[in-house]
CSV table of C-alpha atoms and ligand atoms in Angstrom, one decimal:
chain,number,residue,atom,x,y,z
A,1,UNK,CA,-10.0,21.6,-8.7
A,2,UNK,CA,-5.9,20.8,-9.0
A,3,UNK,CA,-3.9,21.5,-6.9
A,4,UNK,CA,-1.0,20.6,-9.7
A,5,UNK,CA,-3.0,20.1,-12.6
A,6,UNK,CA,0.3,19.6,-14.4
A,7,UNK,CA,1.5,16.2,-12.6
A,8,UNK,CA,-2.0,15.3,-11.5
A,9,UNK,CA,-3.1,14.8,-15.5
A,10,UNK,CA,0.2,14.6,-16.7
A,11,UNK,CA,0.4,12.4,-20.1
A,12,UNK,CA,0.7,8.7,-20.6
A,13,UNK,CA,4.4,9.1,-22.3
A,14,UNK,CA,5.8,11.9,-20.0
A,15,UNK,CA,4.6,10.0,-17.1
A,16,UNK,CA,6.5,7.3,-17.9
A,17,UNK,CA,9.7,9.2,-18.3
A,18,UNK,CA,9.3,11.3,-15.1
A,19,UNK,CA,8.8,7.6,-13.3
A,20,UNK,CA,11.9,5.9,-14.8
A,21,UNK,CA,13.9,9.0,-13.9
A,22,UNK,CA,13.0,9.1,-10.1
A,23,UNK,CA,12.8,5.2,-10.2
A,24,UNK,CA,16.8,5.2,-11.0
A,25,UNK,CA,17.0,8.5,-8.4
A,26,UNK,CA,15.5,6.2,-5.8
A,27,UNK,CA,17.3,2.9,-6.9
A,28,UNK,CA,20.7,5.0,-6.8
A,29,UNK,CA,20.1,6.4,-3.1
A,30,UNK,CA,18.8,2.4,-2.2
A,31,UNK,CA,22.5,1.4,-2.9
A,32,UNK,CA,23.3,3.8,0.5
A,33,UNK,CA,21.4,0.9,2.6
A,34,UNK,CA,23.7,-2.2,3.8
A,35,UNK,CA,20.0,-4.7,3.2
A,36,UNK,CA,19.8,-3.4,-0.4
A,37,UNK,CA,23.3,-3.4,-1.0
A,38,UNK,CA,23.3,-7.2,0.1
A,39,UNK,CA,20.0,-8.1,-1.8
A,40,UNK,CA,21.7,-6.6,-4.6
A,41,UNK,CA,24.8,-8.5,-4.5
A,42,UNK,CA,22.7,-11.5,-3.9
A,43,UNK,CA,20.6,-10.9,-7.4
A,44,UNK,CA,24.0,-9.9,-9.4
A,45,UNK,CA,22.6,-6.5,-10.0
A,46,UNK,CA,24.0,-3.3,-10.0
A,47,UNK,CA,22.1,0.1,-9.6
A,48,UNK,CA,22.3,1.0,-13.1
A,49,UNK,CA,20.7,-2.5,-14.3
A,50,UNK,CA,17.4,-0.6,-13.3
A,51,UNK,CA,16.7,1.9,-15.8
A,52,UNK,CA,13.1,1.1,-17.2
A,53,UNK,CA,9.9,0.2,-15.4
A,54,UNK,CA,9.9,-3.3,-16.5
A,55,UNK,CA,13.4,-3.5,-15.2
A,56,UNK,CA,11.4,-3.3,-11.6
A,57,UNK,CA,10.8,-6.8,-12.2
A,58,UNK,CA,14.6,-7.6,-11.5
A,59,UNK,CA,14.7,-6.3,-8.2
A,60,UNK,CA,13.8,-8.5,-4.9
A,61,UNK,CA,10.3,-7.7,-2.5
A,62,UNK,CA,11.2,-5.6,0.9
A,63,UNK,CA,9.1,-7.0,3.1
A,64,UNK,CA,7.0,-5.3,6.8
A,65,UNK,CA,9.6,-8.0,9.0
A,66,UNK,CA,12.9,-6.4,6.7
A,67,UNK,CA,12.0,-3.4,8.2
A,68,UNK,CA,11.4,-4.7,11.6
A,69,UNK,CA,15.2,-6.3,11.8
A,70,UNK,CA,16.5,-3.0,10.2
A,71,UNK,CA,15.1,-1.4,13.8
A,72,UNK,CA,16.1,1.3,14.2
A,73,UNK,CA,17.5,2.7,11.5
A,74,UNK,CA,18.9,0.1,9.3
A,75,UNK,CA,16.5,1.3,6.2
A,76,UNK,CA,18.2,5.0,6.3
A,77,UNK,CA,19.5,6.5,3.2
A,78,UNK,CA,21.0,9.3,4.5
A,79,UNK,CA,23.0,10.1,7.7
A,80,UNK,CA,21.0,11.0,11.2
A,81,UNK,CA,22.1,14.9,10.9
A,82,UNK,CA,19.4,15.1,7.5
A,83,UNK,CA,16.7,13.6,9.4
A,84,UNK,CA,14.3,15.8,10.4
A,85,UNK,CA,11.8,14.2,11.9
A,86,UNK,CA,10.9,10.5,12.7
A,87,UNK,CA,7.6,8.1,13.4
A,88,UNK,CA,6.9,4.7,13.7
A,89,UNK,CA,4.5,2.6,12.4
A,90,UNK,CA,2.3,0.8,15.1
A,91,UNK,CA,3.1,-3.2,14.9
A,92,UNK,CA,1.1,-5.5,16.8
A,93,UNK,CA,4.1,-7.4,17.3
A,94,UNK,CA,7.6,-6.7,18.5
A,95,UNK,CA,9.6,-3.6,17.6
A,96,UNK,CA,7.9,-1.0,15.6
A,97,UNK,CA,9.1,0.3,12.0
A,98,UNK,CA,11.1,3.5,12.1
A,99,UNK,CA,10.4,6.0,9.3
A,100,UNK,CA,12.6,9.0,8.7
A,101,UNK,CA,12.3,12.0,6.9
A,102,UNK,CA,14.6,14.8,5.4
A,103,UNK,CA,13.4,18.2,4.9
A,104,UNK,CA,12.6,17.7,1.3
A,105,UNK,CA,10.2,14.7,2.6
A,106,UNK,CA,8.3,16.5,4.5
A,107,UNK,CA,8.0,18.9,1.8
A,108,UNK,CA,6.7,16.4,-0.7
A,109,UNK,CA,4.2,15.0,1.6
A,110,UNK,CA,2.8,18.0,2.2
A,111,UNK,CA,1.9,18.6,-1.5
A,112,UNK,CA,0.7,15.3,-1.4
A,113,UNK,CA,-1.8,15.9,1.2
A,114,UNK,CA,-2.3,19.2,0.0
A,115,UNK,CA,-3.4,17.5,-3.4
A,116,UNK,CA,-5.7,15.3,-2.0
A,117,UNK,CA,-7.1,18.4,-0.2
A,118,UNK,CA,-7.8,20.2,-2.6
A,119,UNK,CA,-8.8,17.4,-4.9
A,120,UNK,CA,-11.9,16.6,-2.6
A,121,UNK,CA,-13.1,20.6,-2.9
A,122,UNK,CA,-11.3,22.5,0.1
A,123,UNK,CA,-9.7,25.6,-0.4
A,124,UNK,CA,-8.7,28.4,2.0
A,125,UNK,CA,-12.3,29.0,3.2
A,126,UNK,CA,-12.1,25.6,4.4
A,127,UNK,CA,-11.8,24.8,8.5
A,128,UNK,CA,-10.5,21.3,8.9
A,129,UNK,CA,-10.4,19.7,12.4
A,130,UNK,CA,-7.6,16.5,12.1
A,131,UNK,CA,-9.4,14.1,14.6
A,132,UNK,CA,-6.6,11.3,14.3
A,133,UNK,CA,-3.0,11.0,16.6
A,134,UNK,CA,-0.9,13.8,17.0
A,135,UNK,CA,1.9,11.8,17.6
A,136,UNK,CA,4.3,9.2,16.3
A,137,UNK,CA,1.1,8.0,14.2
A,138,UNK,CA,1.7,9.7,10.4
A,139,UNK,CA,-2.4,11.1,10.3
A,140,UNK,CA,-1.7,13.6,12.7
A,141,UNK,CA,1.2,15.8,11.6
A,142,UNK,CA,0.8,14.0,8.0
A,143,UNK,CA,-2.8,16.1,7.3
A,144,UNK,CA,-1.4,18.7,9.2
A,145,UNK,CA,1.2,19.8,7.2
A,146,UNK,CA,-0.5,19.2,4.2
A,147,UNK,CA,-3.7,21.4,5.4
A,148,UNK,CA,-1.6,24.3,6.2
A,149,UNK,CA,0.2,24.2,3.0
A,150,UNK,CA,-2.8,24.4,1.4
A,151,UNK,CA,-4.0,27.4,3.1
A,152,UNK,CA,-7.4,25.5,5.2
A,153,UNK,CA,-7.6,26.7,8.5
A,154,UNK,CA,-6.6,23.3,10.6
A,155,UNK,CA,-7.4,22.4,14.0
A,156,UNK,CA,-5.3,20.2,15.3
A,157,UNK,CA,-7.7,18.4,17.8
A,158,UNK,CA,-5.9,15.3,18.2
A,159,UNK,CA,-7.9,11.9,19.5
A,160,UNK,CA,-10.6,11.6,21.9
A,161,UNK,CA,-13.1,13.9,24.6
A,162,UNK,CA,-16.2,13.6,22.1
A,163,UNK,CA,-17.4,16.0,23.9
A,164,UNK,CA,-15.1,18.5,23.1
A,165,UNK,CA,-14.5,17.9,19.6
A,166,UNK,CA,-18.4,18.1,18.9
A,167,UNK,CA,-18.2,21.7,20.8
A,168,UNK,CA,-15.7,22.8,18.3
A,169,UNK,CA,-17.2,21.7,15.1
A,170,UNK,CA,-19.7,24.0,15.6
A,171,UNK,CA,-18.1,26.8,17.3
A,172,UNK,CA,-15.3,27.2,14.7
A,173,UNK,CA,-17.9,26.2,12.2
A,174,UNK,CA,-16.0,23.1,10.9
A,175,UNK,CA,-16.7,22.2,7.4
A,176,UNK,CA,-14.7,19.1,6.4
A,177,UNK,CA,-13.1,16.5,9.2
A,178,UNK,CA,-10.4,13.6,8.7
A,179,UNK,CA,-10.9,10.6,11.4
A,180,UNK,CA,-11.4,6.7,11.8
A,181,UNK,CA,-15.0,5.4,9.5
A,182,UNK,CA,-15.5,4.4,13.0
A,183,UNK,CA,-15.0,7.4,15.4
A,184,UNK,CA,-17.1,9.3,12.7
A,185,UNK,CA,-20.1,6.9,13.8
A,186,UNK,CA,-19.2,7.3,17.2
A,187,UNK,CA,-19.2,11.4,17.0
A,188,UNK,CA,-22.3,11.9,14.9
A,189,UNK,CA,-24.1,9.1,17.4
A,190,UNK,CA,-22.8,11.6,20.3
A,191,UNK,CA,-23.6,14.9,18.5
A,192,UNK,CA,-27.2,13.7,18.4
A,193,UNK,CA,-26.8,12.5,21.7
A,194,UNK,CA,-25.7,16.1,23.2
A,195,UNK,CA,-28.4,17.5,20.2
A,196,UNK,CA,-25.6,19.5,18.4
A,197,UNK,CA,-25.8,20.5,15.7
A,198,UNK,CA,-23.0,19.6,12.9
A,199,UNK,CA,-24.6,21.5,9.8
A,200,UNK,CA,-21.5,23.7,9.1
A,201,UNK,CA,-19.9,20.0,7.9
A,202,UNK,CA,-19.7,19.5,4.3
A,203,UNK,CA,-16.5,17.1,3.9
A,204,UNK,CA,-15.5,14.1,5.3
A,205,UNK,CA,-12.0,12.0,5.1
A,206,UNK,CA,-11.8,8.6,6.6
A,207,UNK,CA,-9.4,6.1,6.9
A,208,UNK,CA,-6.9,4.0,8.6
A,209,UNK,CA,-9.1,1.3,8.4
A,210,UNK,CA,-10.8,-0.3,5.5
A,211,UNK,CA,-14.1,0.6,5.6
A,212,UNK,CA,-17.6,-0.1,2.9
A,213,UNK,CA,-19.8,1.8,0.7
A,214,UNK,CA,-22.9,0.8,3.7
A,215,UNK,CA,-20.9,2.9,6.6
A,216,UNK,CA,-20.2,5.9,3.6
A,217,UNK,CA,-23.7,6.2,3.3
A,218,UNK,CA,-24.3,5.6,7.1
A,219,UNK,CA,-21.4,9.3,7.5
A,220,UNK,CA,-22.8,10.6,4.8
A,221,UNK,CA,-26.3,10.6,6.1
A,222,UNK,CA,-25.8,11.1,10.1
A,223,UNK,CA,-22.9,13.6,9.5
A,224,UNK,CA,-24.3,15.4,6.5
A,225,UNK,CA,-20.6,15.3,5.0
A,226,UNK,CA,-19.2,14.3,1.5
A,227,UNK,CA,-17.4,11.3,2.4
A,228,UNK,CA,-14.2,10.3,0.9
A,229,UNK,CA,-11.7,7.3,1.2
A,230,UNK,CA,-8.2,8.0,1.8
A,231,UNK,CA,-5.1,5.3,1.7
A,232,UNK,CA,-1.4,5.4,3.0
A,233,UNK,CA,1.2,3.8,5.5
A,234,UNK,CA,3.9,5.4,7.4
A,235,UNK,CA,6.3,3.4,5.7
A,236,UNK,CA,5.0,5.4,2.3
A,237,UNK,CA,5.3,8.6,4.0
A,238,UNK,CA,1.8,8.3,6.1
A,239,UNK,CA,-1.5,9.2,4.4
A,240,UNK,CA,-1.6,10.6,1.1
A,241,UNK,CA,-0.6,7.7,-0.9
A,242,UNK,CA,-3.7,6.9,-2.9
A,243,UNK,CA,-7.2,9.5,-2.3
A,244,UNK,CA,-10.8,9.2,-3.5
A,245,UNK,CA,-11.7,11.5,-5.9
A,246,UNK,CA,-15.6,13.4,-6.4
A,247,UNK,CA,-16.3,10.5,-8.5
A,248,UNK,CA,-15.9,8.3,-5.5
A,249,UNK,CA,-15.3,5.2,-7.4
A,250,UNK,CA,-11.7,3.9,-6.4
A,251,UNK,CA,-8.6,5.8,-5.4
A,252,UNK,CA,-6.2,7.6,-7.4
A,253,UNK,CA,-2.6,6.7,-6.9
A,254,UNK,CA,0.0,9.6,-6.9
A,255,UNK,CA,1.4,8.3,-9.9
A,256,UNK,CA,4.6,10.6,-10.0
A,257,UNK,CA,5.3,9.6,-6.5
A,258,UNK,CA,5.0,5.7,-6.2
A,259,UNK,CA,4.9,3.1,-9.0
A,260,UNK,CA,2.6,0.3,-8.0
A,261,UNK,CA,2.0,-3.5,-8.9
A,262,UNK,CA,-0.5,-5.8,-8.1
A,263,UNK,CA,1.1,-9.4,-7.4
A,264,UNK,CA,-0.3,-12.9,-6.1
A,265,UNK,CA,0.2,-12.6,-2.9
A,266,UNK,CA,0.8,-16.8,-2.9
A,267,UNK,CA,3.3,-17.0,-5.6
A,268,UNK,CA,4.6,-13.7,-6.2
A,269,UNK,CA,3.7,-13.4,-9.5
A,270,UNK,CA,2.2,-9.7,-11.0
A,271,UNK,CA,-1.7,-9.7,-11.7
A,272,UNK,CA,-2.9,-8.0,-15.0
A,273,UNK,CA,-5.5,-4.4,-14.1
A,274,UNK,CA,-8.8,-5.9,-13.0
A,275,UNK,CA,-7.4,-8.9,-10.9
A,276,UNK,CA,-7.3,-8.2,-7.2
A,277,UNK,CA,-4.5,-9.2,-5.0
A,278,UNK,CA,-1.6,-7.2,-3.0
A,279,UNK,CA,0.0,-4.0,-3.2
A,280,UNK,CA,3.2,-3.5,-4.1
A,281,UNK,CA,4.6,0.2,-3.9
A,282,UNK,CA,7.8,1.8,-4.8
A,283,UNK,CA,7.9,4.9,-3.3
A,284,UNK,CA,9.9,7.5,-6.3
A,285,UNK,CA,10.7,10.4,-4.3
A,286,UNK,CA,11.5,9.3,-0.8
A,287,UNK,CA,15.0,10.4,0.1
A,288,UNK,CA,15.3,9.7,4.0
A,289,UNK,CA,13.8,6.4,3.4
A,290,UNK,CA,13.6,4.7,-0.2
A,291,UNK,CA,12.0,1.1,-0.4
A,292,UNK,CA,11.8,-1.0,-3.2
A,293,UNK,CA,8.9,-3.4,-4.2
A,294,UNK,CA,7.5,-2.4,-0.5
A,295,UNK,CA,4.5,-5.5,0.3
A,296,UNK,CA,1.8,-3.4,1.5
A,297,UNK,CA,-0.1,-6.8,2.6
A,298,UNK,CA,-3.5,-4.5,1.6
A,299,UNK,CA,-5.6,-6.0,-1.1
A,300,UNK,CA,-7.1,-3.8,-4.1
A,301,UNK,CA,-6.7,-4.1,-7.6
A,302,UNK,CA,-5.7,-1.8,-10.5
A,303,UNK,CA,-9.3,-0.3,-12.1
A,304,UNK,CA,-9.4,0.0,-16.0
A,305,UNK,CA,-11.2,2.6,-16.6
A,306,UNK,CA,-10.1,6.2,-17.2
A,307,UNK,CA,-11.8,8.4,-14.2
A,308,UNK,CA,-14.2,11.8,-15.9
A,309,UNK,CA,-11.9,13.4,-13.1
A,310,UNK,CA,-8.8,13.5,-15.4
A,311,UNK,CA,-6.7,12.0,-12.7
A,312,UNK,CA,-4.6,9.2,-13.7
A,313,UNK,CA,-4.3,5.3,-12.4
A,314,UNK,CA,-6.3,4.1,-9.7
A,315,UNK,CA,-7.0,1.8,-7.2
A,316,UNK,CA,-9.9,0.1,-6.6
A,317,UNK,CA,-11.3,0.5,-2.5
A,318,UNK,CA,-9.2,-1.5,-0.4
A,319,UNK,CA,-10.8,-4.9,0.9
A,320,UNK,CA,-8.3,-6.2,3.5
A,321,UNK,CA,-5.3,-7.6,4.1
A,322,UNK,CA,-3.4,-10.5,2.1
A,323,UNK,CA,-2.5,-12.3,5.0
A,324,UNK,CA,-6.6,-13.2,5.6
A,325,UNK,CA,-6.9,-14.5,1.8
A,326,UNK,CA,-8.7,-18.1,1.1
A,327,UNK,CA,-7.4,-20.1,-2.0
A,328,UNK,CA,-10.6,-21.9,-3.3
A,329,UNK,CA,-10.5,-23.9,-5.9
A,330,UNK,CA,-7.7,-21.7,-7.2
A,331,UNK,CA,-9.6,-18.7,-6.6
A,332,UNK,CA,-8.6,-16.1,-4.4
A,333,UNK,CA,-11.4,-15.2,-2.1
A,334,UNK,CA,-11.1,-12.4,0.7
A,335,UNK,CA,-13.4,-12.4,3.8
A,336,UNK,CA,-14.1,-9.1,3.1
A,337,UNK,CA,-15.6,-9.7,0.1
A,338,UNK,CA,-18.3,-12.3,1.9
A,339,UNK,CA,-18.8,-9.9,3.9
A,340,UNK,CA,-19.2,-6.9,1.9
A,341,UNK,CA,-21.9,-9.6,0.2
A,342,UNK,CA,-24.1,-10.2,3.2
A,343,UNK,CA,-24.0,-6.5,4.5
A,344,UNK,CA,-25.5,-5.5,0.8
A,345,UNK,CA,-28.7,-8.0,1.6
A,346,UNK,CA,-31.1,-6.2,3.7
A,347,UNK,CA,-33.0,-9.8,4.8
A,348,UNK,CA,-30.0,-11.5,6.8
A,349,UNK,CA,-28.4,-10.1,9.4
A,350,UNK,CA,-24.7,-9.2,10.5
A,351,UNK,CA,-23.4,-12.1,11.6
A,352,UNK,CA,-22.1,-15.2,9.7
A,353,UNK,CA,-19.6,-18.1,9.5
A,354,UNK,CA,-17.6,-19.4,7.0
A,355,UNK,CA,-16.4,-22.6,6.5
A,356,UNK,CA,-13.9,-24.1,3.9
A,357,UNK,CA,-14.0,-28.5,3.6
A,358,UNK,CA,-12.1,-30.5,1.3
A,359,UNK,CA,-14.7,-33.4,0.1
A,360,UNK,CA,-13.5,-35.7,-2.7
A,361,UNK,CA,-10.7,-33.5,-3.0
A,362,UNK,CA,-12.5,-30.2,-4.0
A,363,UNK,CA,-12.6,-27.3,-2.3
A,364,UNK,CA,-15.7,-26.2,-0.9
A,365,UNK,CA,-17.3,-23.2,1.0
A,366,UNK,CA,-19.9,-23.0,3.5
A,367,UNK,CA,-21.7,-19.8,4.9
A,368,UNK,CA,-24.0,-19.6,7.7
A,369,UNK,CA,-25.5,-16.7,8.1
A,370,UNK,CA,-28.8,-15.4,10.4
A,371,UNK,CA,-31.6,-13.6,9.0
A,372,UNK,CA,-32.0,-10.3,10.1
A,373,UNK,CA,-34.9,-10.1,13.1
A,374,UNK,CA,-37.1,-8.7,11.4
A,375,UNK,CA,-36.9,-10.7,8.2
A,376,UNK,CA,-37.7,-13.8,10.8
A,377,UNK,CA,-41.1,-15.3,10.9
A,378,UNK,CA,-40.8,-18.7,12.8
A,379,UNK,CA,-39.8,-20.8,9.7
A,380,UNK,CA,-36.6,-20.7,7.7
A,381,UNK,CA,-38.2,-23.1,5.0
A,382,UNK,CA,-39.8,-19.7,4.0
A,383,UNK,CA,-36.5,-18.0,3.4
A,384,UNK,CA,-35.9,-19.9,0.1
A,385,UNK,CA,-36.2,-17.1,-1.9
A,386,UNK,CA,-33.1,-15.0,0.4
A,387,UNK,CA,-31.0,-18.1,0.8
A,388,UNK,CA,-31.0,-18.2,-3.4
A,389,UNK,CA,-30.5,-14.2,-3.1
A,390,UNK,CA,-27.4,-15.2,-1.2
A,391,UNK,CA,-26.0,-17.5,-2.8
A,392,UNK,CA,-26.4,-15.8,-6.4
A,393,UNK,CA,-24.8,-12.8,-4.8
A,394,UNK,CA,-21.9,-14.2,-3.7
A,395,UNK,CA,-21.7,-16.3,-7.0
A,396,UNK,CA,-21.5,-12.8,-8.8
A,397,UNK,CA,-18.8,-11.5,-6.8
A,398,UNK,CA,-17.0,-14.2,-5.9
A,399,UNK,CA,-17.4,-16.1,-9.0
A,400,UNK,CA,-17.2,-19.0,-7.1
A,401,UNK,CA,-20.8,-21.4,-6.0
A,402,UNK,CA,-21.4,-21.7,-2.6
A,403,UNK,CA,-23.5,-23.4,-0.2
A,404,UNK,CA,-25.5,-21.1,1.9
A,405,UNK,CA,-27.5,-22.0,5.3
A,406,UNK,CA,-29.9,-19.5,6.2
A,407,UNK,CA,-30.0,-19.8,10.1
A,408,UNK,CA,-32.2,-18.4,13.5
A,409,UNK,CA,-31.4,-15.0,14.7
A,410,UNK,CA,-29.0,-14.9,17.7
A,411,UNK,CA,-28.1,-18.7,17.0
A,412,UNK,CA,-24.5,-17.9,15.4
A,413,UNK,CA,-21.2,-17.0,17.8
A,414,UNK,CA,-20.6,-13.7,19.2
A,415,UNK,CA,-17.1,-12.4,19.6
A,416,UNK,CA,-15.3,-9.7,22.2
A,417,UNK,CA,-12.6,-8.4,19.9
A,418,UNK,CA,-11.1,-9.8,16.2
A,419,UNK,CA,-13.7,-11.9,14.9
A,420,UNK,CA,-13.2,-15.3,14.3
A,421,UNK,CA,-15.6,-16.3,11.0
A,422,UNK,CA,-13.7,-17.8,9.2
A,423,UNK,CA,-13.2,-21.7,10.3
A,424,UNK,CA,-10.3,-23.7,7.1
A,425,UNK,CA,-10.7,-27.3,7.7
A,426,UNK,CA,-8.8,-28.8,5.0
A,427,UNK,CA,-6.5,-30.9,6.2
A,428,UNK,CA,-2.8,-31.5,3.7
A,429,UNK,CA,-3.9,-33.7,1.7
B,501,ZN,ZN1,-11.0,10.9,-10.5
């Protein structure tokens, strides 16, 4: 099902056209912002230097902390009176980021939702209950709109009282649901808990936080939903950016709407489809707000392959953030990826540690990891067979040889919080 079967399978060449034009519509209303007008001057580039897609390559990054000294509206295109709404983005740090809309905006994102909507099999007949924050967060209103435009019936239930969100799943006979991966857990754990039951569910949408295919089987199974991935950032609108198709394997990129580009997150430099680093959007049709080159910090990578779908580019599922990234004997290695490793062998448990050495000058990793309780007999030495599972495991993802210590359950560090696994001990040398 389309919802704009037009643009959503539009062709290669026409594609390309449609992007160049709104690249040099977006690139035109960048030159109403004082930092692009500066970073412009600075490059000796004028607005109509940009007219192709490879001409992207001319123009500088905007970085999260740009947008942070913009605060608060240093990044608008347009005056205050066309703003019709504003969020921000939640930093951990300092001032948040301050996203404006115009009227047209919201409009846009609202077919973008109502795309990804319809996309995953809801229609009119559909009751949706939007279990994410209702206010300056972009989930809330962000699905909303988009639900409404596309005709579901939406309940805007906001965050928290389990309780209460479990009672109206089944008494409005709630068939499809947008939360956290991990509030999902947390209401079908509670809905068995209160013996509810959830059998009018047939759809589920999760993100805001990376999340793998072991906790998509774990929602499918406990919440007896369909379970899709969905991508986005406030400073891209909100949610709707890039959306998991039926095929569920990777995410398709609204292609009309933002260009992406996969660079090195170390040097900078753009990565070819089928290499993983970091996200780099520009957004085509923003008009309150238009970024260039925006550094998502999130790590996927371009996938190759065309999806049965008929959907254009997408993404591969997102594995974490660039700022986490290990260089390893000139590989790039993500935690996530270790860890998306051990969680796939049934035989060791879920905690580990990594380590990272320089010895004679080479890089090398070290993983720690228990084996699961029930996999434990008294004697490790009779492991070999997992700790060679392991190690080939990683070796296959990674591409990269390890060394891997099996240890005892319950001998590794717990932590309250942001684990810490991850121990680099290389010194400058
Ligand atoms: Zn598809």
């Amino acid at each position: 099902m389309f919802w704009d079967e037009a643009i959503e399978t539009i062709k290669p060449a026409d594609l390309k056209i449609l992007q160049e034009k709104r690249l040099r519509e977006t690139v035109s209303r960048c030159a109403n912002v004082g930092f692009y007008q500066k970073k412009f001057k600075e490059a000796g580039l004028r607005p109509s230097d940009i007219q192709t897609i490879e001409d992207l390559q001319k123009l500088p990054f905007t970085r999260k902390t740009d947008l942070r000294d913009g605060y608060p509206f240093g990044f608008l295109a347009v005056p205050l009176k066309d703003i019709v709404r504003i969020h921000t983005t939640s930093g951990t740090t300092g001032k948040p980021t301050v996203v404006g809309y115009t009227a047209g905006d919201i409009n846009t994102w609202a077919d973008l939702i109502a795309r990804n909507l319809t996309m995953v099999g809801l229609t009119k007949d559909d009751v949706f209950q939007n279990m994410v924050n209702y206010g300056m967060f972009t989930g809330g209103l962000g699905f909303h709109y988009g639900a409404e435009k596309a005709g579901l019936t939406a309940v805007p239930s906001g965050t928290g009282n389990t309780k209460r969100q479990i009672e109206m799943i089944h008494d409005f006979g709630v068939t499809a649901i947008h939360c956290t991966p991990s509030y999902g857990l947390h209401l079908a754990e509670a809905a068995a808990e209160m013996k509810m039951d959830l059998s009018s569910l047939r759809v589920g949408i999760f993100g805001a936080e990376p999340w793998s295919e072991k906790t998509r089987n774990e929602l499918q199974e406990k919440l007896g939903v369909e379970a899709f991935d969905s991508y986005g950032m406030s400073e891209l609108y909100g949610p709707g950016v890039a959306f998991e198709c039926s095929e569920h394997n990777g995410l398709h990129i609204w292609h009309d709407s933002y260009l992406v580009e996969i660079i090195d997150p170390k040097t900078g430099e753009n990565l070819g489809p089928g290499e993983r680093g970091e996200l780099v959007v520009t957004p085509l049709t923003k008009e309150a707000m238009p970024l260039l080159r925006y550094r998502t910090g999130d790590i996927t990578m371009i996938m190759e392959d065309e999806c049965p779908c008929g959907r254009g580019q997408k993404l591969a599922r997102f594995t974490g953030r660039s700022d986490d990234m290990l260089v390893i004997r000139g590989i790039n290695v993500f935690p996530s990826q270790i860890e998306h490793v051990l969680l796939s062998i049934p035989e060791v448990g879920n905690h580990y540690m990594v380590y990272v050495d320089r010895v004679n000058h080479m890089d090398e990793m070290t993983i720690d990891v228990e084996v699961s309780r029930e996999n434990f007999h008294g004697e490790l030495a009779d492991l070999k067979n997992v700790q060679n599972k392991v190690i080939k495991s990683l070796r296959d993802v990674l591409e990269l040889r390890t060394t891997v210590h099996l240890v005892e359950p319950g001998t590794l560090p717990r932590f309250e919080g942001k684990a810490k696994r991850v121990v680099d001990r290389r010194g400058d040398d």
